[in-house]
Short mmCIF file of C-alpha atoms in Angstrom, two decimals:
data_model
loop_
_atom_site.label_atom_id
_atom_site.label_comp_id
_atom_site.label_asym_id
_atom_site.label_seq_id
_atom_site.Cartn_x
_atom_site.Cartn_y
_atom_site.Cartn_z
CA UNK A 9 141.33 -117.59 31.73
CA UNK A 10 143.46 -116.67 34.91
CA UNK A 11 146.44 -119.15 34.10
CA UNK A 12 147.36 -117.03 30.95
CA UNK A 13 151.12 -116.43 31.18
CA UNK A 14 150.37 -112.47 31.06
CA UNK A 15 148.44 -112.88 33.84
CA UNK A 16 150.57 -114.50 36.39
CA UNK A 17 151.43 -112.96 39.86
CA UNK A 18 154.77 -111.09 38.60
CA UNK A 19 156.24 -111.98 41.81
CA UNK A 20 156.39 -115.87 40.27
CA UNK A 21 157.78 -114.54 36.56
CA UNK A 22 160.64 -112.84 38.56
CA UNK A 23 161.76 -115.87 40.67
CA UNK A 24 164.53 -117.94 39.33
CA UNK A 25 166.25 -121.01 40.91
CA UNK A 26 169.77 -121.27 38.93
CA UNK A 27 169.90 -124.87 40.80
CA UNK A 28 166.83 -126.74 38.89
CA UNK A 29 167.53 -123.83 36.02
CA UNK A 30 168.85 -123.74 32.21
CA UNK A 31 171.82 -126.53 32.87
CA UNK A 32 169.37 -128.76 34.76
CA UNK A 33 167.15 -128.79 32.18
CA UNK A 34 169.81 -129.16 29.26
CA UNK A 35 170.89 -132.07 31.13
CA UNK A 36 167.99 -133.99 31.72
CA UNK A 37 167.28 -133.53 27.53
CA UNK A 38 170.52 -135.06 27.35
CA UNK A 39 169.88 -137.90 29.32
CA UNK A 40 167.04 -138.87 27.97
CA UNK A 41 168.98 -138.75 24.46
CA UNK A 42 171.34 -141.67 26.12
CA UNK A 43 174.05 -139.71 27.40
CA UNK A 44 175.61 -139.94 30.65
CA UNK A 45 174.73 -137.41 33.05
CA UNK A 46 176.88 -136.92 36.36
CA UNK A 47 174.28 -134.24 38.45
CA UNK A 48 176.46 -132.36 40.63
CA UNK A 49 174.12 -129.34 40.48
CA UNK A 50 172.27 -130.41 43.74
CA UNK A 51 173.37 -131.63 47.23
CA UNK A 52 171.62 -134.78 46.25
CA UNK A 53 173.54 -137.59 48.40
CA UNK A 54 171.56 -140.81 47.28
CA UNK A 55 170.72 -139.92 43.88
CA UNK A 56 175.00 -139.82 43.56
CA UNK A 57 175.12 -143.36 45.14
CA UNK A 58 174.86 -142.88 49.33
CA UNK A 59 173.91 -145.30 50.62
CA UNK A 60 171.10 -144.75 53.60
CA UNK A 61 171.77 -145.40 57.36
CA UNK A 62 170.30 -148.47 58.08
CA UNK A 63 169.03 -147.95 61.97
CA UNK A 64 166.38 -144.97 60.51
CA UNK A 65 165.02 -146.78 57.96
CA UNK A 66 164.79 -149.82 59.69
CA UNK A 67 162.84 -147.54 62.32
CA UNK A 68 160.96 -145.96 60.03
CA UNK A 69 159.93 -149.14 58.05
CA UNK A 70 158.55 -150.86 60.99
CA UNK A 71 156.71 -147.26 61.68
CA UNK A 72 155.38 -147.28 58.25
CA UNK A 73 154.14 -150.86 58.16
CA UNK A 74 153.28 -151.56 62.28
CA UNK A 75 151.73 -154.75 61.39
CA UNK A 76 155.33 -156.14 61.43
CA UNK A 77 155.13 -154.84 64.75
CA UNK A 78 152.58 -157.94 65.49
CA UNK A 79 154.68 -160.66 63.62
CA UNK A 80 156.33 -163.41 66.22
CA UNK A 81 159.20 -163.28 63.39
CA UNK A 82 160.11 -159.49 63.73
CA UNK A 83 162.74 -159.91 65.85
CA UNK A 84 164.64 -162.27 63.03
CA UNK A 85 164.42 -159.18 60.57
CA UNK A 86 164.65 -156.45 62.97
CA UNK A 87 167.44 -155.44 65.94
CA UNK A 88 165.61 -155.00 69.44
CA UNK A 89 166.31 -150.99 69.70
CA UNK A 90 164.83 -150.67 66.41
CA UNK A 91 161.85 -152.39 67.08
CA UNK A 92 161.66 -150.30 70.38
CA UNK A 93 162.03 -146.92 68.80
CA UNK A 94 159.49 -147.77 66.17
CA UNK A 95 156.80 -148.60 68.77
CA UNK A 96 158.03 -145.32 70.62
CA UNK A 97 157.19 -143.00 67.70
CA UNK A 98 154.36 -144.72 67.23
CA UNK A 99 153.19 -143.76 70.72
CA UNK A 100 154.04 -140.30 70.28
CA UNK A 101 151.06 -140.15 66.97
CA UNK A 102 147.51 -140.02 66.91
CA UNK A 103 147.04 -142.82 64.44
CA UNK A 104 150.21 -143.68 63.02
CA UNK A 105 152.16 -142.09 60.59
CA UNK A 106 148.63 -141.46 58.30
CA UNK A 107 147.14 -139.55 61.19
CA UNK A 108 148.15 -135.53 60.87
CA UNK A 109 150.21 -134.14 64.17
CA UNK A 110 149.98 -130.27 65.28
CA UNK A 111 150.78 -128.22 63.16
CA UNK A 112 154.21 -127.56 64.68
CA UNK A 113 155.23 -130.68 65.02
CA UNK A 114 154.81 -133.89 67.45
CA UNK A 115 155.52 -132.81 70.99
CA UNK A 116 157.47 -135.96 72.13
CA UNK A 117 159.91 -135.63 68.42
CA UNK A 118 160.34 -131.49 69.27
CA UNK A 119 161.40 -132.45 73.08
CA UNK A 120 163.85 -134.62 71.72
CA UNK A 121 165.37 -131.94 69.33
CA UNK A 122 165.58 -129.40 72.10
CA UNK A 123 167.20 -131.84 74.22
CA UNK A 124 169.73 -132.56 71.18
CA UNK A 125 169.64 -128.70 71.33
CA UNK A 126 170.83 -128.49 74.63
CA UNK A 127 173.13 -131.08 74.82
CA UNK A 128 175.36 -129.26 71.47
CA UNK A 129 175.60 -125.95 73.01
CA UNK A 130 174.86 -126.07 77.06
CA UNK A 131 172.02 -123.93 77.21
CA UNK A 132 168.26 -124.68 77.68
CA UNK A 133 166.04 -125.56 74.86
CA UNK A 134 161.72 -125.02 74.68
CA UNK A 135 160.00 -127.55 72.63
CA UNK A 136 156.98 -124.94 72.55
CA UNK A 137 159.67 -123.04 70.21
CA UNK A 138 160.39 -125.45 68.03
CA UNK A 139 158.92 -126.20 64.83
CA UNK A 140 158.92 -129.00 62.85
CA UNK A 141 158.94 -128.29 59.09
CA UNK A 142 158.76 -130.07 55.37
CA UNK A 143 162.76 -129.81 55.19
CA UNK A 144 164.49 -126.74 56.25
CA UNK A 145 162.99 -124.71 53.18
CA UNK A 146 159.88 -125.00 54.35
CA UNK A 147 160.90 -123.34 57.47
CA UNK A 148 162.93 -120.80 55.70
CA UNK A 149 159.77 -119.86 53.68
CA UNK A 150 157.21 -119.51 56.44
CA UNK A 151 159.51 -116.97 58.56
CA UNK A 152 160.16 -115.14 55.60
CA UNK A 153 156.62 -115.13 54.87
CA UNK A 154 156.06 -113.25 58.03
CA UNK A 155 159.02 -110.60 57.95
CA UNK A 156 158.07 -109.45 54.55
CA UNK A 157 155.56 -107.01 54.50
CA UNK A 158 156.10 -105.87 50.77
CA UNK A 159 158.84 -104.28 48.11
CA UNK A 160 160.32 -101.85 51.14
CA UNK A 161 160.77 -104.71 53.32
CA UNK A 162 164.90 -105.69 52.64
CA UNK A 163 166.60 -109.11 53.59
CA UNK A 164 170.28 -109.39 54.31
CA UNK A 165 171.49 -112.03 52.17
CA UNK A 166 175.42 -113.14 51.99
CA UNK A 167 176.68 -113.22 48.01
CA UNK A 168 177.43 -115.95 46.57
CA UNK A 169 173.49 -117.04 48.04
CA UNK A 170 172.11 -120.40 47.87
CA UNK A 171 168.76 -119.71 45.51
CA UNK A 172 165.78 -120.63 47.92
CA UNK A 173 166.38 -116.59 49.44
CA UNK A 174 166.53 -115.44 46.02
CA UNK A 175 163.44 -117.09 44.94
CA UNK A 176 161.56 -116.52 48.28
CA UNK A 177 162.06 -113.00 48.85
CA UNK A 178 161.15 -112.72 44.94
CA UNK A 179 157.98 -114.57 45.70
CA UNK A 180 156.81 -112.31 48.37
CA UNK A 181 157.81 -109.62 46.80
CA UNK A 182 160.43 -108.46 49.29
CA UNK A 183 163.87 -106.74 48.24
CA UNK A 184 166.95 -108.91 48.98
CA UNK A 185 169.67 -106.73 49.99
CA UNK A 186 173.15 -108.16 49.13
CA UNK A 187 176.00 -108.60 51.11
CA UNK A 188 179.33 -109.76 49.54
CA UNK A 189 181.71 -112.50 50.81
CA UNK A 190 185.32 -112.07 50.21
CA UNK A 191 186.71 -114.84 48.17
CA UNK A 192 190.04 -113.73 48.54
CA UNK A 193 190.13 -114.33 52.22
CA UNK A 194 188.58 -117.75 51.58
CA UNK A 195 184.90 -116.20 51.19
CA UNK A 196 185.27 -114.56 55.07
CA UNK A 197 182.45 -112.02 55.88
CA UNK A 198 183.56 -108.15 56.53
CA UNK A 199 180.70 -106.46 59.14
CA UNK A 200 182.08 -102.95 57.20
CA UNK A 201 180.71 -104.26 54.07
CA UNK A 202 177.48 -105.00 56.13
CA UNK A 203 177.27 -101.69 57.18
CA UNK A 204 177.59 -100.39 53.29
CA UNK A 205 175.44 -102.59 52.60
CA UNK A 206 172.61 -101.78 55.30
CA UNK A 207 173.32 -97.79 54.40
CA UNK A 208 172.97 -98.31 51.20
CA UNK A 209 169.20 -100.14 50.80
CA UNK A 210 168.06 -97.67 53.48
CA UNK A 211 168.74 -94.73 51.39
CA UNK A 212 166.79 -96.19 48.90
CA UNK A 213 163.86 -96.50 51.30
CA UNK A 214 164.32 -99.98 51.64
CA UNK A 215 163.71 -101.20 56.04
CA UNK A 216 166.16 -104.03 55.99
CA UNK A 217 164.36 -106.54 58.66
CA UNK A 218 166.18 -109.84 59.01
CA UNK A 219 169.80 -110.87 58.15
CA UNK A 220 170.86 -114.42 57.11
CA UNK A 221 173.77 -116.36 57.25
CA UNK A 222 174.50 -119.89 55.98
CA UNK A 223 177.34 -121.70 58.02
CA UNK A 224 178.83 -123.85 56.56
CA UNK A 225 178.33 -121.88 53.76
CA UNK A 226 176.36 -122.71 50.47
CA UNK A 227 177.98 -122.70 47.81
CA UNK A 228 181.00 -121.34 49.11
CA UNK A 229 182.05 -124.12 51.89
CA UNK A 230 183.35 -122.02 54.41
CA UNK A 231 182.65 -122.45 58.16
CA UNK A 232 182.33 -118.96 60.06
CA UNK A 233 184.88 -118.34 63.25
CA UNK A 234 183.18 -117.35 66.57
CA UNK A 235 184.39 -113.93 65.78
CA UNK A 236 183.18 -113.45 63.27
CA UNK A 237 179.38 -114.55 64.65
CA UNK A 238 180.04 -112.48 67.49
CA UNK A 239 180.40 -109.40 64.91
CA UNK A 240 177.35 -110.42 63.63
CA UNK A 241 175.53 -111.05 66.23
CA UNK A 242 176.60 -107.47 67.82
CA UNK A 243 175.51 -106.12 64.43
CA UNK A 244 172.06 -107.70 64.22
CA UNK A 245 171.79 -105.88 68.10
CA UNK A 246 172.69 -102.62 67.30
CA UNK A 247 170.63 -102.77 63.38
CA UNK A 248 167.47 -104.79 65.72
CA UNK A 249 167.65 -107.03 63.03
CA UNK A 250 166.40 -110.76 63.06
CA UNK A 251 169.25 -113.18 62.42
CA UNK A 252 168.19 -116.30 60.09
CA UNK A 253 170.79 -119.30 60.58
CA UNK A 254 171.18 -121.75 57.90
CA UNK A 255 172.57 -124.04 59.82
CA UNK A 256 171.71 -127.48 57.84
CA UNK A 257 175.58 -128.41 56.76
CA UNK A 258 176.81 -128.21 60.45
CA UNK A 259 177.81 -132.04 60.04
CA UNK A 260 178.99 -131.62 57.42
CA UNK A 261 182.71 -130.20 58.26
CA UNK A 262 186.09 -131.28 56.49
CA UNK A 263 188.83 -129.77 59.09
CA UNK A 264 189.31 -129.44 62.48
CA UNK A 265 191.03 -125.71 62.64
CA UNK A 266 187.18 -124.64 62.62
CA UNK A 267 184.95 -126.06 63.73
CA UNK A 268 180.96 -125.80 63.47
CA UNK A 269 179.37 -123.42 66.52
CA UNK A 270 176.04 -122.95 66.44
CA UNK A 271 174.88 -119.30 66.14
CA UNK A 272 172.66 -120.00 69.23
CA UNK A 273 175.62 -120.84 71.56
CA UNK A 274 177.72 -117.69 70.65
CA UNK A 275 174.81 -115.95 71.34
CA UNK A 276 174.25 -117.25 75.04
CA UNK A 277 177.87 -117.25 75.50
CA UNK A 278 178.00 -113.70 74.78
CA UNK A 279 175.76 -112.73 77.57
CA UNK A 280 173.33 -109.89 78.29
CA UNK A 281 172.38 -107.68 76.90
CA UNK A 282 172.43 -109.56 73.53
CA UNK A 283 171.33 -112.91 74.79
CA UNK A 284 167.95 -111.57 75.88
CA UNK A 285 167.49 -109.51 73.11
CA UNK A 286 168.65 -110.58 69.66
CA UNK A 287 166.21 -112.21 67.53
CA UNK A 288 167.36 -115.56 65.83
CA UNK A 289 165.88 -118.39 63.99
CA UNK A 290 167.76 -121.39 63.35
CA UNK A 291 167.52 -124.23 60.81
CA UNK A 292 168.32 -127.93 60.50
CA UNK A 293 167.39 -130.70 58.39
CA UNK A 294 167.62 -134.50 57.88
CA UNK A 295 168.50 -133.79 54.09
CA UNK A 296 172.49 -132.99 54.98
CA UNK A 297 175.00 -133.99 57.18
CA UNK A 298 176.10 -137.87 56.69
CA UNK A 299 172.39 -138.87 56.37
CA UNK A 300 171.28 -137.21 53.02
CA UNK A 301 167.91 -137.95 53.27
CA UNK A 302 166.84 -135.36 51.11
CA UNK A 303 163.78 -136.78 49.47
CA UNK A 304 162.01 -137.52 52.91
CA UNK A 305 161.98 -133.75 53.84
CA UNK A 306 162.16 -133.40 57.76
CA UNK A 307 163.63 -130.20 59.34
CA UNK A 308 163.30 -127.63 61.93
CA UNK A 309 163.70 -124.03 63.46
CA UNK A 310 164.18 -122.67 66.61
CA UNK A 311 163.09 -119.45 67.37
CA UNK A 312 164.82 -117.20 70.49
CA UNK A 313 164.06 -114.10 71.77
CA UNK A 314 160.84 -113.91 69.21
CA UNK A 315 158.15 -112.54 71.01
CA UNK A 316 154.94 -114.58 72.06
CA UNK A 317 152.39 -113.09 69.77
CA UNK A 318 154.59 -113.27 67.12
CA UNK A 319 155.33 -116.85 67.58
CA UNK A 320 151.61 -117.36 67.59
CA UNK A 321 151.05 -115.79 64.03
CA UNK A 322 153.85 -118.14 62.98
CA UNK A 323 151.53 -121.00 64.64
CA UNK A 324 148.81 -119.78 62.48
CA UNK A 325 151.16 -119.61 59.18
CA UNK A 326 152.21 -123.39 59.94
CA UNK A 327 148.70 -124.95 60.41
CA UNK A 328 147.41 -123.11 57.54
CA UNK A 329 149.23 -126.92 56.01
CA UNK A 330 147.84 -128.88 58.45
CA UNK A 331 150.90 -130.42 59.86
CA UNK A 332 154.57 -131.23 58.51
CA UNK A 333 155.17 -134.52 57.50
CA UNK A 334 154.68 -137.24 59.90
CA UNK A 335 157.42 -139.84 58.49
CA UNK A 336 160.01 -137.05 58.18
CA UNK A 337 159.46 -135.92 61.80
CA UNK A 338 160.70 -138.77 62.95
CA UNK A 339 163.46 -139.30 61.12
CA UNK A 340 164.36 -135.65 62.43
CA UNK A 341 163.96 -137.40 66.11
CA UNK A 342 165.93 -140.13 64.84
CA UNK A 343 168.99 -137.48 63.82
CA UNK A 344 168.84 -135.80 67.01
CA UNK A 345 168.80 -138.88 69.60
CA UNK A 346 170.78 -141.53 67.55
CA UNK A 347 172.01 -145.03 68.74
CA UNK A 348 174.01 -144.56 71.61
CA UNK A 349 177.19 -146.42 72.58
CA UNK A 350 176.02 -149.95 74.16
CA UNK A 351 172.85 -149.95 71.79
CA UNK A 352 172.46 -153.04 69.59
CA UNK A 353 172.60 -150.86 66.52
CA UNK A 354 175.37 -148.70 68.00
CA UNK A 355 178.75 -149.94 66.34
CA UNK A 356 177.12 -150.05 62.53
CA UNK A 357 175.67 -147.05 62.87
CA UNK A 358 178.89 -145.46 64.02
CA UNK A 359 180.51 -147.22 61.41
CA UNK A 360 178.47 -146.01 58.75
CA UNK A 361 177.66 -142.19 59.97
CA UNK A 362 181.68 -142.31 60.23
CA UNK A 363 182.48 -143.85 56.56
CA UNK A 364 180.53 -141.47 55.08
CA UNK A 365 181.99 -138.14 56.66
CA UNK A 366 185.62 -139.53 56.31
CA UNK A 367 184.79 -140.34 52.37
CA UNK A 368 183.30 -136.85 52.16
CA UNK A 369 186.42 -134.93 53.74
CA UNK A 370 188.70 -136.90 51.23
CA UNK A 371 186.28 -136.09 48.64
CA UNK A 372 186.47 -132.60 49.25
CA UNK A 373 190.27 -132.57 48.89
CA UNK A 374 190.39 -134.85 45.76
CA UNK A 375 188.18 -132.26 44.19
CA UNK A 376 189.72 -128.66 45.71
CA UNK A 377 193.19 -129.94 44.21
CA UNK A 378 191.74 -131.09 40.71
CA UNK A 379 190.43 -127.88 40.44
CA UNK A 380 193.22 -126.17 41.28
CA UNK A 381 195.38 -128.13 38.90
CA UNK A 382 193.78 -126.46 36.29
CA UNK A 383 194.67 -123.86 33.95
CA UNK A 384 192.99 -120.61 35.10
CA UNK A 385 190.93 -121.69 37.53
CA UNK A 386 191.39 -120.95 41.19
CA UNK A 387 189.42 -122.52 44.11
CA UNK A 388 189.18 -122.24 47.71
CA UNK A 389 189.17 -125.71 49.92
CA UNK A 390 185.63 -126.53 50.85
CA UNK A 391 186.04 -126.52 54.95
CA UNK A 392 182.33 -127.63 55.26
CA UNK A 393 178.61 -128.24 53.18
CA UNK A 394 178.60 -130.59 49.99
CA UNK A 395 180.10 -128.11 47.50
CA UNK A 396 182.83 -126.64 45.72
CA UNK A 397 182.73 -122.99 43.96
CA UNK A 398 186.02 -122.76 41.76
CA UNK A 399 186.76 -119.50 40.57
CA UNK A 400 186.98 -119.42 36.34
CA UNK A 401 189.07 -116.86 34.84
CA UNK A 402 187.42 -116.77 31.25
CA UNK A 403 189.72 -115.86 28.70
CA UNK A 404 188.16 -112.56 26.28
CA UNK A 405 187.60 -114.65 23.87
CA UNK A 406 185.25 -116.83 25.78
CA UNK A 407 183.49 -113.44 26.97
CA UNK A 408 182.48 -112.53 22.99
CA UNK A 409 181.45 -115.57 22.36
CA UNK A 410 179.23 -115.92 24.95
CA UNK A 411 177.83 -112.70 24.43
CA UNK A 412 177.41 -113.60 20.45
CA UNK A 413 175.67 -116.82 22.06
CA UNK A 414 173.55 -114.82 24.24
CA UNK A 415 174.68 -115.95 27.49
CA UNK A 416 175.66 -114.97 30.60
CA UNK A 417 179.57 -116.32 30.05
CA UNK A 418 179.64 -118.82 33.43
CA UNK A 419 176.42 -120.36 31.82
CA UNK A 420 178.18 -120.33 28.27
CA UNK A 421 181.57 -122.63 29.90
CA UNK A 422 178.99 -124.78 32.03
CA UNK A 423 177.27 -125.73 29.02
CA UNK A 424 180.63 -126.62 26.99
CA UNK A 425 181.41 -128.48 29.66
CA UNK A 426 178.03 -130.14 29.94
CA UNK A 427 177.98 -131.06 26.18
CA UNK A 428 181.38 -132.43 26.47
CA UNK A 429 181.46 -134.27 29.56
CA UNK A 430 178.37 -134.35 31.08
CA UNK A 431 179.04 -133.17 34.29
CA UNK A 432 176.30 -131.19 35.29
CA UNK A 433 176.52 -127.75 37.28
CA UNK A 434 175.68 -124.92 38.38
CA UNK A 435 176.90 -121.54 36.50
CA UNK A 436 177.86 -119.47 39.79
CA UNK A 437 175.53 -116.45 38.29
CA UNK A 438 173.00 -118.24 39.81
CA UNK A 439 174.04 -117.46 43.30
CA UNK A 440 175.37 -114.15 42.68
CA UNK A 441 178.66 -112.75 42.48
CA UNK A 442 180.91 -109.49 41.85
CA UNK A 443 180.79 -107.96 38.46
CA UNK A 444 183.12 -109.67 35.69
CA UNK A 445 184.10 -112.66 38.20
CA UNK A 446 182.67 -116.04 37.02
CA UNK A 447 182.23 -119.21 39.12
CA UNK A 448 180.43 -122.45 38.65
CA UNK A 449 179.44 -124.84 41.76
CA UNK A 450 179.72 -128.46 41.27
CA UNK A 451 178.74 -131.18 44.84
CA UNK A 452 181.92 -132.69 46.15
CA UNK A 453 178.66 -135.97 46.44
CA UNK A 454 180.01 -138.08 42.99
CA UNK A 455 181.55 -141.46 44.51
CA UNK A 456 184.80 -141.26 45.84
CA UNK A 457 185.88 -144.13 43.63
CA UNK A 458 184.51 -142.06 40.40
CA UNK A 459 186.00 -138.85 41.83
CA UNK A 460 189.69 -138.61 40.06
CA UNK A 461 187.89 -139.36 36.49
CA UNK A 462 185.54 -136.57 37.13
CA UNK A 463 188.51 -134.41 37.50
CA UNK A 464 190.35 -135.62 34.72
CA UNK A 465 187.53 -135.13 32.74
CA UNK A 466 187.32 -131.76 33.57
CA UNK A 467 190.62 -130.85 33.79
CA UNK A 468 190.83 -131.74 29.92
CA UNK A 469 188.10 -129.91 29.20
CA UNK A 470 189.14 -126.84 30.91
CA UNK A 471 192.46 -126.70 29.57
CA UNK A 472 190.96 -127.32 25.89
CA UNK A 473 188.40 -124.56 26.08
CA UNK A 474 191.25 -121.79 27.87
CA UNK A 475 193.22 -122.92 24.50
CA UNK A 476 190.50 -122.51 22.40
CA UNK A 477 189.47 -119.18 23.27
CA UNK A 478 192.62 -117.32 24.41
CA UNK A 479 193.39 -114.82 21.71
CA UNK A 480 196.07 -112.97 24.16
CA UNK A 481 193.84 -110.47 25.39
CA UNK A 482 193.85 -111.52 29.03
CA UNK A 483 191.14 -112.96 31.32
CA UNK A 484 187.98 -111.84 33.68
CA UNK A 485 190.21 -112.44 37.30
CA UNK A 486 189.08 -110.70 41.02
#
């Protein structure tokens, strides 16, 4: 039989996804046992009580059931620009949302992302280089897929890493070659450490290909300066390596010292000869930002400065599925060409879009201080994405009896504090991080009303399990 577990591709026994991993699973046994879960291990808006933007589903509903379209009472139920966009995406299909689209996407739903394109960062956009994907991780996975050629084929990857370039370059059996953030300098990227980094795999025979960066960062919440891309944009020139921009939190930002740029526009801004010669691919998504439609899985990339041919094996990648997702696309064209002011469904949507973002910023402080209010734990403020990574300091005695437990000792504390208040994380091992330094990553999503008994909660765990285990021997610390 060829589904025998000993005869698996090995490539799928060595991925692991520390998101839907060991805690996830622990905590969905303990749900169903009638204990009350709070799942904070996945930038999961709506399952944590978001509520969605009316306008796009509105659109989308009349786009999913176009017989309204014909009913003399519509316009009771519906605003007029809602029914109007609804009969424009319908114009843009073949049949409706049941009808496939190409394989990259419908044309009319890419023009309007390169247009959104153009109008963020002043420089032309081509539709024929956009793609439209299942969610961003789609998108992350089919350029990946064509990079990796096999084990000698490296990927720059920043540590702490969000899992899907773990698990993907695992999967294709590529070699993910790390590069470390430093935490003390609020997780800020150093291109000497690049460099080591770069020297390092290529002395081991590995041909490091593609570098990527995700800004705002996941889990680690910072937002990357303009000199900083510029270093690593100058860095991708000079290695003629491919630069992959997770780019799907850049709505998501909770100060105004720095701001989201788009790796794109620091490119063009930077002139030739890098603007006509580095290679980048960037991602979005509908899943993030203020509209947290995760579940309905729209996103794109935008390739520059890939070469024609090379775009067309991509083609041929893409439409090996057919097409992406019709009802996600246009939500996608729905988050790039919004309401605009003087539109019927203008002032709620602004309402709403802004409600949630100002919640979120508060949100992210509530949760940065409770965390810092506790007893060895140390935590940088979250300047942008959905999540927090505090820094624990285990004490010793926490490290042997994890190790008598046989567990890694962030996944040890995350299950304590699972069992005793289920709150539900992620044990920052499964992102990566420096040797004897323990994290976990928790959303900053739980409702703001809820937030402040979350932290208690924790807070008197914490402090009961740094009591419990201190035996005066000192504590794992950077």
């Amino acid at each position: 039989m060829a589904l025998e577990y000993d005869l698996l591709n090995e490539n799928v026994k060595k991925c692991q996804y520390a998101v839907r991993g060991e805690l996830y699973l622990r905590a969905s046994e303990l749900q169903k046992e009638g204990k009350k879960i709070i799942f904070t291990n996945v930038g999961n808006p709506h399952a944590l009580g978001q509520k969605p933007l009316t306008f796009p589903r509105q659109v989308v509903a009349l786009c999913q059931a176009p017989f309204l379209l014909d009913d003399p009472n519509v316009g009771m139920l519906f605003p007029a620009d809602a029914i109007a966009r609804a009969k424009h995406y319908l114009s843009l299909t073949s049949g409706g949302l049941g009808a496939y689209s190409d394989s990259r996407g419908l044309p009319g739903v890419r023009k309007e992302v390169a247009e959104f394109i153009q109008r963020r960062d002043g420089y032309p956009s081509d539709p024929e280089l956009i793609f439209l994907t299942d969610g961003a991780s789609k998108g992350v996975m089919q350029i990946l897929n064509c990079v990796i050629r096999g084990e000698g084929d490296g990927i720059l990857v920043p540590v702490p890493q969000y899992p899907l370039y773990s698990a993907t370059i695992s999967l294709l059996g590529g070699s993910l070659v790390p590069y470390y953030l430093d935490e003390s300098e609020n997780w800020g990227l150093d291109v000497n450490n690049l460099r080591q980094s770069v020297a390092q795999a290529r002395s081991q025979g590995i041909s490091v290909r593609a570098m990527v960066i995700i800004n705002p960062g996941n889990p680690t919440g910072q937002c990357l300066s303009e000199a900083n891309l510029k270093e690593i944009l100058r860095f991708c020139y000079n290695e003629k390596l491919v630069l992959l921009g997770d780019e799907v939190y850049q709505q998501n930002i909770y100060q105004d010292e720095r701001p989201f740029i788009s790796s794109k526009k620091v490119l063009m801004d930077m002139g030739l000869p890098f603007s006509k010669e580095v290679q980048l691919v960037a991602f979005h998504t509908v899943s993030k930002g203020y509209w947290g439609e995760c579940g309905q899985r729209g996103g794109y990339f935008e390739m520059t400065n890939i070469p024609p041919k090379v775009v067309e094996e991509i083609y041929k990648v893409a439409s090996i599925a057919l097409s992406p997702n019709v009802s996600a696309q246009i939500f996608m064209g729905l988050m790039v060409s919004p309401p605009k002011p003087g539109d019927i469904s203008y002032d709620q949507f602004a309402r709403e879009s802004k409600g949630i973002l100002e919640s979120l910023r508060r949100r992210a402080k509530i949760m940065t201080d409770g965390f810092n209010s506790c007893k060895n734990v140390v935590c940088n403020f979250t300047e942008g994405a959905m999540y927090s990574f505090p820094q624990i300091r285990l004490p010793t005695g926490a490290l042997q009896a994890a190790k008598q437990a046989g567990k890694v000792p962030d996944v040890f504390y995350c299950l304590k504090l699972l069992e005793a208040t289920g709150i539900s994380t992620v044990p920052g091992s499964g992102f990566g991080q420096k040797e004897g330094v323990f994290h976990l990553r928790t959303t900053i999503l739980p409702a703001e009303e809820e937030m402040p008994e979350i932290m208690d909660s924790f807070k008197k765990f914490n402090d009961e399990f740094m009591t419990q285990y201190d035996n005066g021997f000192g504590y794992s610390r950077m």
